[in-house]
Amino acid sequence: MNPPLWLALHFPLLALEAVDGPSPEPRVLVRQQRITLANAAARGAGVSAGLRLGTARALCDDLQVQQANPQQEERALLREARHLLAMTPQVCLAPPHTLLLEVGGCLSLFGGFSGLLSRVDQYRLHCPLTSHLGLGPTPLAAWHLTELPTLEHLPERSRFQAWLATLPIDTLALEDAVKERLRAPGFHTLGDLFALPRAALGKRFGASFLDWLQRLLGEKADVRRAIPAPAPFREQQQFDDPINDQALLKIPMAALLEQMEQHLRRYQEQVLAIRWHLRLDNRERHTLLVRRARPAHDAAGWLDLSLRRLEHQPLDGAVLGLGLDTSRPRPLNPGLAALFPEPGARAPLSGLLEKLVDTPGLALYRPALADDHLPEYSECRQPPFGMKPREPEQDQADQDRPLWLLESPLRLHQDNGVPVWRGQPLRLFPQQERFSQPWRGTMPRHYRLAHHPQGECCWLFQDARQQWWLHGFF
C-alpha cells in the first residue's frame, strides 16, 4: 500500500479569473476603493494590493476593475474540483482558492510518480485558471510546500520534513497574532519548533496551534471531506395520451436531451452513452442504448443518433412514458475544445462511426488481439467503443502476418507437390514458420509465403499429411 501523498492546487487569482479566465490586460479586484488583488499585467504597471483605486488608475490608464463575487468563486473552485475527480476520488475543497487531492493510492493508475506529475501538468496546461502546485505527505504540508525543486522520483518523508523545517514563520497559514507569539521567543523557521515537547507547545501557544502542527507533521490524522462524485442524469416523462407514431417521439426526446445538456453544462461534464427507456401500453419496456466514440454533451448530436437507433427498434404497442439516463459523467475540459475549426476541414470519422454503430443490422465490431498462438484464434471481436486494443509485439513473426485471414483454411490441389490455386501453381518463398499446439488437437503446421502469377501474395501452410492449405493474403 502506497503511503499518503497529497497535492495542493492553489488558484491565487481565482477572484479575478473565476468568470473570464486569465487576462493579458491589467486587472484588479477592488474592495472599499482599495486594491485587494492584482494580476501580473497590473503589477507590471506598478499596481499592488493596498493602493487606493485613484492611485492605481493614475499608474495604469487601461486598468480593468472588478468587484468580489464569492458565489462565482465558489462555483469556479467546485468546477475545477469536479474536473479533478477524473484523477482521484479524494478531492477536497480548501476555500477560498485551494484544492487538496490525495493521490498516494493512485500512483499505479498513472504508472508511478512521474506519470502522475505528467497528468497534473497536462491538467494545468488546459486549466482556465492560474495555478500553483504543492506536494506533501499531509494536506497541510502540501498546502505549504509550493516551491519544491524539480522532482523525478517520489521524495522520502524525511525530505518533506526537511523542506517544512525551512519554512519561515511569516509564511505559515496561521493568524497574525499566533505568528507574533511565535516570533517573540526568537523562533524564525518552522524547524525551530520540531524538537520542542508537544505538551509545552500546547501550553504556551494554545491547543489549536498544537493541533495544527500535529496535523501538518502527520502526528495526528487530518480528516478531510471529499466532494461527492456527480450523479448521472436521470429524467422521465409521462404522456397523457399514448403515442402510436414513433416519429412523434422526436419532440419529447429532444426536450429530455435539452435538459440533459443543461445539466451537463452546469457541472461541466460529458457522457459516452445514454439509455432510453420506453414504457408501452402492453406493460412491456424497451431499452435503447446509444453510444458515441467520444464523450459529448450536445443535445443535437445525441438526438440524431437516438432517432437513427429508434428507426431499427420495432415497438409492439403505444408509448405511455419515456425515460432517459446517462453513463457515468466525465469532466469536460474546455481547454481541449477547438475554438476555431479549420475552414473546409473534413468532419471527423468518429461521427460516421457513431452512426454506423447505432445501426443494429450492421453488427459492427473491432478486431483485437487475443492470447492464442494459432492464427485463426489470435484475433477476437470486441465492441466498436471500448478500451483501446493492445499493441502487437514488434517481432519479426508479427510483421510477416497477413492482414486478411480466411474464416477457415482453404484446401488446395497439388501438382507434383506444388500447391495450385485458381488453376495456376504458386511459387513458394524459402522462409517458413512452424506452429504446433497439441492441446488443441491440431497437427503441426509449416507456414510459407507464396506468389500467384496474377500478383497475389498468399500465406499457406502444409500439415503433417503434406496437404497444402491457403490461410490468408497480404
CSV table of N, CA and C in Angstrom, one decimal, residues 226-313:
chain,number,residue,atom,x,y,z
A,226,ALA,N,-14.2,14.8,1.2
A,226,ALA,CA,-14.1,14.9,-0.3
A,226,ALA,C,-15.4,15.3,-0.9
A,227,ILE,N,-15.3,15.9,-2.0
A,227,ILE,CA,-16.6,16.3,-2.7
A,227,ILE,C,-17.2,15.0,-3.2
A,228,PRO,N,-18.5,15.0,-3.3
A,228,PRO,CA,-19.2,13.8,-3.8
A,228,PRO,C,-19.1,13.7,-5.3
A,229,ALA,N,-19.0,12.5,-5.9
A,229,ALA,CA,-19.0,12.4,-7.3
A,229,ALA,C,-20.3,12.8,-7.9
A,230,PRO,N,-20.4,13.5,-9.0
A,230,PRO,CA,-21.6,13.9,-9.6
A,230,PRO,C,-22.5,12.6,-10.0
A,231,ALA,N,-23.8,12.7,-9.8
A,231,ALA,CA,-24.7,11.6,-10.1
A,231,ALA,C,-25.0,11.7,-11.6
A,232,PRO,N,-25.2,10.5,-12.3
A,232,PRO,CA,-25.6,10.5,-13.7
A,232,PRO,C,-27.0,11.2,-13.8
A,233,PHE,N,-27.2,11.8,-15.0
A,233,PHE,CA,-28.5,12.4,-15.3
A,233,PHE,C,-29.6,11.4,-15.4
A,234,ARG,N,-30.7,11.6,-14.8
A,234,ARG,CA,-31.9,10.6,-14.9
A,234,ARG,C,-33.2,11.4,-14.9
A,235,GLU,N,-34.0,11.3,-15.9
A,235,GLU,CA,-35.2,12.0,-16.0
A,235,GLU,C,-36.2,11.2,-16.8
A,236,GLN,N,-37.5,11.4,-16.6
A,236,GLN,CA,-38.5,10.7,-17.4
A,236,GLN,C,-39.7,11.6,-17.6
A,237,GLN,N,-40.5,11.2,-18.6
A,237,GLN,CA,-41.7,12.0,-19.0
A,237,GLN,C,-42.9,11.0,-19.2
A,238,GLN,N,-44.0,11.3,-18.7
A,238,GLN,CA,-45.2,10.5,-18.9
A,238,GLN,C,-46.2,11.3,-19.8
A,239,PHE,N,-46.9,10.5,-20.7
A,239,PHE,CA,-47.7,11.1,-21.7
A,239,PHE,C,-49.2,10.9,-21.3
A,240,ASP,N,-50.0,12.0,-21.4
A,240,ASP,CA,-51.4,11.9,-21.1
A,240,ASP,C,-52.1,11.0,-22.1
A,241,ASP,N,-51.7,11.0,-23.4
A,241,ASP,CA,-52.3,10.2,-24.4
A,241,ASP,C,-51.2,9.3,-25.0
A,242,PRO,N,-51.5,8.0,-25.2
A,242,PRO,CA,-50.5,7.1,-25.8
A,242,PRO,C,-50.0,7.6,-27.2
A,243,ILE,N,-48.7,7.4,-27.5
A,243,ILE,CA,-48.1,7.8,-28.7
A,243,ILE,C,-48.0,6.6,-29.6
A,244,ASN,N,-48.7,6.5,-30.7
A,244,ASN,CA,-48.6,5.4,-31.6
A,244,ASN,C,-47.6,5.5,-32.7
A,245,ASP,N,-47.3,6.8,-33.1
A,245,ASP,CA,-46.4,7.0,-34.2
A,245,ASP,C,-45.0,7.3,-33.6
A,246,GLN,N,-44.0,6.5,-34.0
A,246,GLN,CA,-42.7,6.7,-33.5
A,246,GLN,C,-42.1,8.0,-33.8
A,247,ALA,N,-42.5,8.6,-35.0
A,247,ALA,CA,-42.0,9.9,-35.4
A,247,ALA,C,-42.3,11.0,-34.4
A,248,LEU,N,-43.5,10.8,-33.7
A,248,LEU,CA,-43.9,11.8,-32.7
A,248,LEU,C,-43.0,11.8,-31.4
A,249,LEU,N,-42.2,10.8,-31.3
A,249,LEU,CA,-41.3,10.7,-30.1
A,249,LEU,C,-40.2,11.7,-30.2
A,250,LYS,N,-40.0,12.3,-31.4
A,250,LYS,CA,-38.8,13.2,-31.5
A,250,LYS,C,-38.9,14.4,-30.6
A,251,ILE,N,-40.1,14.9,-30.4
A,251,ILE,CA,-40.3,16.1,-29.6
A,251,ILE,C,-40.0,15.9,-28.1
A,252,PRO,N,-40.6,14.9,-27.5
A,252,PRO,CA,-40.2,14.6,-26.1
A,252,PRO,C,-38.8,14.2,-25.9
A,253,MET,N,-38.2,13.5,-26.9
A,253,MET,CA,-36.8,13.1,-26.8
A,253,MET,C,-35.9,14.3,-26.8
A,254,ALA,N,-36.3,15.2,-27.7
A,254,ALA,CA,-35.5,16.5,-27.8
A,254,ALA,C,-35.6,17.3,-26.5
A,255,ALA,N,-36.8,17.3,-25.9
A,255,ALA,CA,-36.9,18.0,-24.6
A,255,ALA,C,-36.1,17.4,-23.5
A,256,LEU,N,-36.1,16.1,-23.4
A,256,LEU,CA,-35.3,15.4,-22.4
A,256,LEU,C,-33.8,15.6,-22.6
A,257,LEU,N,-33.4,15.6,-23.9
A,257,LEU,CA,-31.9,15.8,-24.2
A,257,LEU,C,-31.5,17.2,-23.9
A,258,GLU,N,-32.4,18.2,-24.1
A,258,GLU,CA,-32.1,19.6,-23.7
A,258,GLU,C,-31.9,19.7,-22.2
A,259,GLN,N,-32.7,19.0,-21.5
A,259,GLN,CA,-32.5,19.0,-20.0
A,259,GLN,C,-31.1,18.4,-19.7
A,260,MET,N,-30.8,17.3,-20.4
A,260,MET,CA,-29.5,16.6,-20.1
A,260,MET,C,-28.4,17.5,-20.4
A,261,GLU,N,-28.5,18.2,-21.6
A,261,GLU,CA,-27.4,19.1,-21.9
A,261,GLU,C,-27.2,20.3,-20.9
A,262,GLN,N,-28.3,20.8,-20.5
A,262,GLN,CA,-28.2,21.9,-19.5
A,262,GLN,C,-27.6,21.4,-18.2
A,263,HIS,N,-28.0,20.1,-17.8
A,263,HIS,CA,-27.4,19.5,-16.6
A,263,HIS,C,-25.9,19.3,-16.7
A,264,LEU,N,-25.5,18.8,-17.9
A,264,LEU,CA,-24.1,18.5,-18.1
A,264,LEU,C,-23.3,19.8,-18.2
A,265,ARG,N,-23.8,20.8,-18.8
A,265,ARG,CA,-23.1,22.1,-18.9
A,265,ARG,C,-23.0,22.7,-17.6
A,266,ARG,N,-24.0,22.6,-16.7
A,266,ARG,CA,-24.0,23.2,-15.4
A,266,ARG,C,-22.8,22.6,-14.6
A,267,TYR,N,-22.6,21.3,-14.8
A,267,TYR,CA,-21.5,20.7,-14.0
A,267,TYR,C,-20.2,20.4,-14.8
A,268,GLN,N,-20.2,21.0,-16.1
A,268,GLN,CA,-19.0,20.9,-16.9
A,268,GLN,C,-18.6,19.4,-17.1
A,269,GLU,N,-19.6,18.6,-17.6
A,269,GLU,CA,-19.5,17.2,-17.8
A,269,GLU,C,-19.9,16.8,-19.2
A,270,GLN,N,-19.6,15.5,-19.5
A,270,GLN,CA,-20.0,14.9,-20.8
A,270,GLN,C,-20.1,13.4,-20.6
A,271,VAL,N,-20.8,12.7,-21.5
A,271,VAL,CA,-21.0,11.3,-21.3
A,271,VAL,C,-20.7,10.6,-22.6
A,272,LEU,N,-20.4,9.2,-22.4
A,272,LEU,CA,-20.1,8.4,-23.5
A,272,LEU,C,-21.4,7.6,-24.0
A,273,ALA,N,-22.4,7.4,-23.2
A,273,ALA,CA,-23.5,6.7,-23.6
A,273,ALA,C,-24.8,7.2,-22.9
A,274,ILE,N,-25.9,7.0,-23.5
A,274,ILE,CA,-27.2,7.3,-22.9
A,274,ILE,C,-28.2,6.1,-23.1
A,275,ARG,N,-29.2,6.0,-22.3
A,275,ARG,CA,-30.2,4.9,-22.4
A,275,ARG,C,-31.6,5.5,-22.4
A,276,TRP,N,-32.3,5.0,-23.4
A,276,TRP,CA,-33.8,5.4,-23.4
A,276,TRP,C,-34.6,4.3,-22.9
A,277,HIS,N,-35.6,4.6,-22.1
A,277,HIS,CA,-36.5,3.6,-21.6
A,277,HIS,C,-37.9,3.9,-22.0
A,278,LEU,N,-38.5,3.0,-22.8
A,278,LEU,CA,-39.8,3.3,-23.4
A,278,LEU,C,-40.8,2.3,-22.7
A,279,ARG,N,-41.8,2.9,-22.1
A,279,ARG,CA,-42.9,2.1,-21.4
A,279,ARG,C,-44.1,2.0,-22.3
A,280,LEU,N,-44.5,0.8,-22.7
A,280,LEU,CA,-45.6,0.6,-23.6
A,280,LEU,C,-46.9,0.3,-22.9
A,281,ASP,N,-48.0,0.4,-23.7
A,281,ASP,CA,-49.3,0.2,-23.1
A,281,ASP,C,-49.6,-1.3,-22.8
A,282,ASN,N,-48.7,-2.2,-23.4
A,282,ASN,CA,-48.9,-3.6,-23.1
A,282,ASN,C,-48.0,-4.1,-22.0
A,283,ARG,N,-47.5,-3.2,-21.1
A,283,ARG,CA,-46.7,-3.4,-20.0
A,283,ARG,C,-45.3,-3.9,-20.3
A,284,GLU,N,-44.9,-3.8,-21.6
A,284,GLU,CA,-43.5,-4.1,-21.9
A,284,GLU,C,-42.7,-2.8,-21.8
A,285,ARG,N,-41.4,-3.0,-21.6
A,285,ARG,CA,-40.4,-1.9,-21.6
A,285,ARG,C,-39.3,-2.2,-22.6
A,286,HIS,N,-38.9,-1.2,-23.3
A,286,HIS,CA,-37.9,-1.3,-24.3
A,286,HIS,C,-36.7,-0.4,-23.8
A,287,THR,N,-35.5,-0.9,-24.0
A,287,THR,CA,-34.3,0.0,-23.6
A,287,THR,C,-33.5,0.1,-24.9
A,288,LEU,N,-33.2,1.3,-25.2
A,288,LEU,CA,-32.3,1.6,-26.4
A,288,LEU,C,-31.0,2.2,-25.9
A,289,LEU,N,-29.9,1.6,-26.2
A,289,LEU,CA,-28.6,2.1,-25.8
A,289,LEU,C,-28.0,2.9,-27.0
A,290,VAL,N,-27.6,4.1,-26.8
A,290,VAL,CA,-26.9,4.9,-27.8
A,290,VAL,C,-25.5,5.3,-27.3
A,291,ARG,N,-24.5,5.0,-28.1
A,291,ARG,CA,-23.1,5.3,-27.7
A,291,ARG,C,-22.5,6.2,-28.7
A,292,ARG,N,-21.4,6.8,-28.2
A,292,ARG,CA,-20.6,7.7,-29.0
A,292,ARG,C,-19.1,7.3,-28.9
A,293,ALA,N,-18.4,7.7,-29.9
A,293,ALA,CA,-16.9,7.4,-30.0
A,293,ALA,C,-16.2,8.2,-28.9
A,294,ARG,N,-16.7,9.4,-28.7
A,294,ARG,CA,-16.0,10.3,-27.7
A,294,ARG,C,-17.1,10.9,-26.8
A,295,PRO,N,-16.7,11.2,-25.6
A,295,PRO,CA,-17.7,11.8,-24.7
A,295,PRO,C,-18.2,13.1,-25.2
A,296,ALA,N,-19.5,13.4,-25.1
A,296,ALA,CA,-20.1,14.6,-25.6
A,296,ALA,C,-21.3,15.0,-24.7
A,297,HIS,N,-21.8,16.2,-24.9
A,297,HIS,CA,-22.9,16.7,-24.1
A,297,HIS,C,-23.9,17.4,-25.0
A,298,ASP,N,-23.7,17.5,-26.3
A,298,ASP,CA,-24.6,18.2,-27.2
A,298,ASP,C,-25.9,17.5,-27.5
A,299,ALA,N,-27.0,18.2,-27.2
A,299,ALA,CA,-28.3,17.5,-27.4
A,299,ALA,C,-28.6,17.2,-28.9
A,300,ALA,N,-28.1,18.0,-29.8
A,300,ALA,CA,-28.4,17.8,-31.2
A,300,ALA,C,-27.8,16.5,-31.7
A,301,GLY,N,-26.5,16.3,-31.4
A,301,GLY,CA,-25.8,15.1,-31.8
A,301,GLY,C,-26.5,13.8,-31.2
A,302,TRP,N,-26.8,13.9,-29.9
A,302,TRP,CA,-27.5,12.7,-29.3
A,302,TRP,C,-28.8,12.5,-29.9
A,303,LEU,N,-29.6,13.5,-30.2
A,303,LEU,CA,-30.9,13.3,-30.8
A,303,LEU,C,-30.8,12.6,-32.2
A,304,ASP,N,-29.9,13.0,-33.0
A,304,ASP,CA,-29.7,12.4,-34.3
A,304,ASP,C,-29.4,10.9,-34.2
A,305,LEU,N,-28.5,10.6,-33.3
A,305,LEU,CA,-28.1,9.2,-33.1
A,305,LEU,C,-29.3,8.4,-32.5
A,306,SER,N,-30.1,9.0,-31.6
A,306,SER,CA,-31.2,8.3,-31.0
A,306,SER,C,-32.3,8.0,-32.0
A,307,LEU,N,-32.6,9.0,-32.9
A,307,LEU,CA,-33.6,8.7,-33.9
A,307,LEU,C,-33.2,7.6,-34.8
A,308,ARG,N,-31.9,7.6,-35.2
A,308,ARG,CA,-31.4,6.5,-36.0
A,308,ARG,C,-31.6,5.2,-35.3
A,309,ARG,N,-31.3,5.1,-34.1
A,309,ARG,CA,-31.4,3.9,-33.3
A,309,ARG,C,-32.9,3.5,-33.2
A,310,LEU,N,-33.8,4.5,-33.0
A,310,LEU,CA,-35.2,4.2,-32.9
A,310,LEU,C,-35.8,3.6,-34.1
A,311,GLU,N,-35.3,4.0,-35.3
A,311,GLU,CA,-35.8,3.5,-36.6
A,311,GLU,C,-35.7,2.0,-36.7
A,312,HIS,N,-34.7,1.4,-36.0
A,312,HIS,CA,-34.5,0.0,-36.1
A,312,HIS,C,-35.0,-0.8,-34.9
A,313,GLN,N,-35.9,-0.1,-34.1
A,313,GLN,CA,-36.5,-0.8,-32.9
A,313,GLN,C,-38.0,-0.9,-33.1
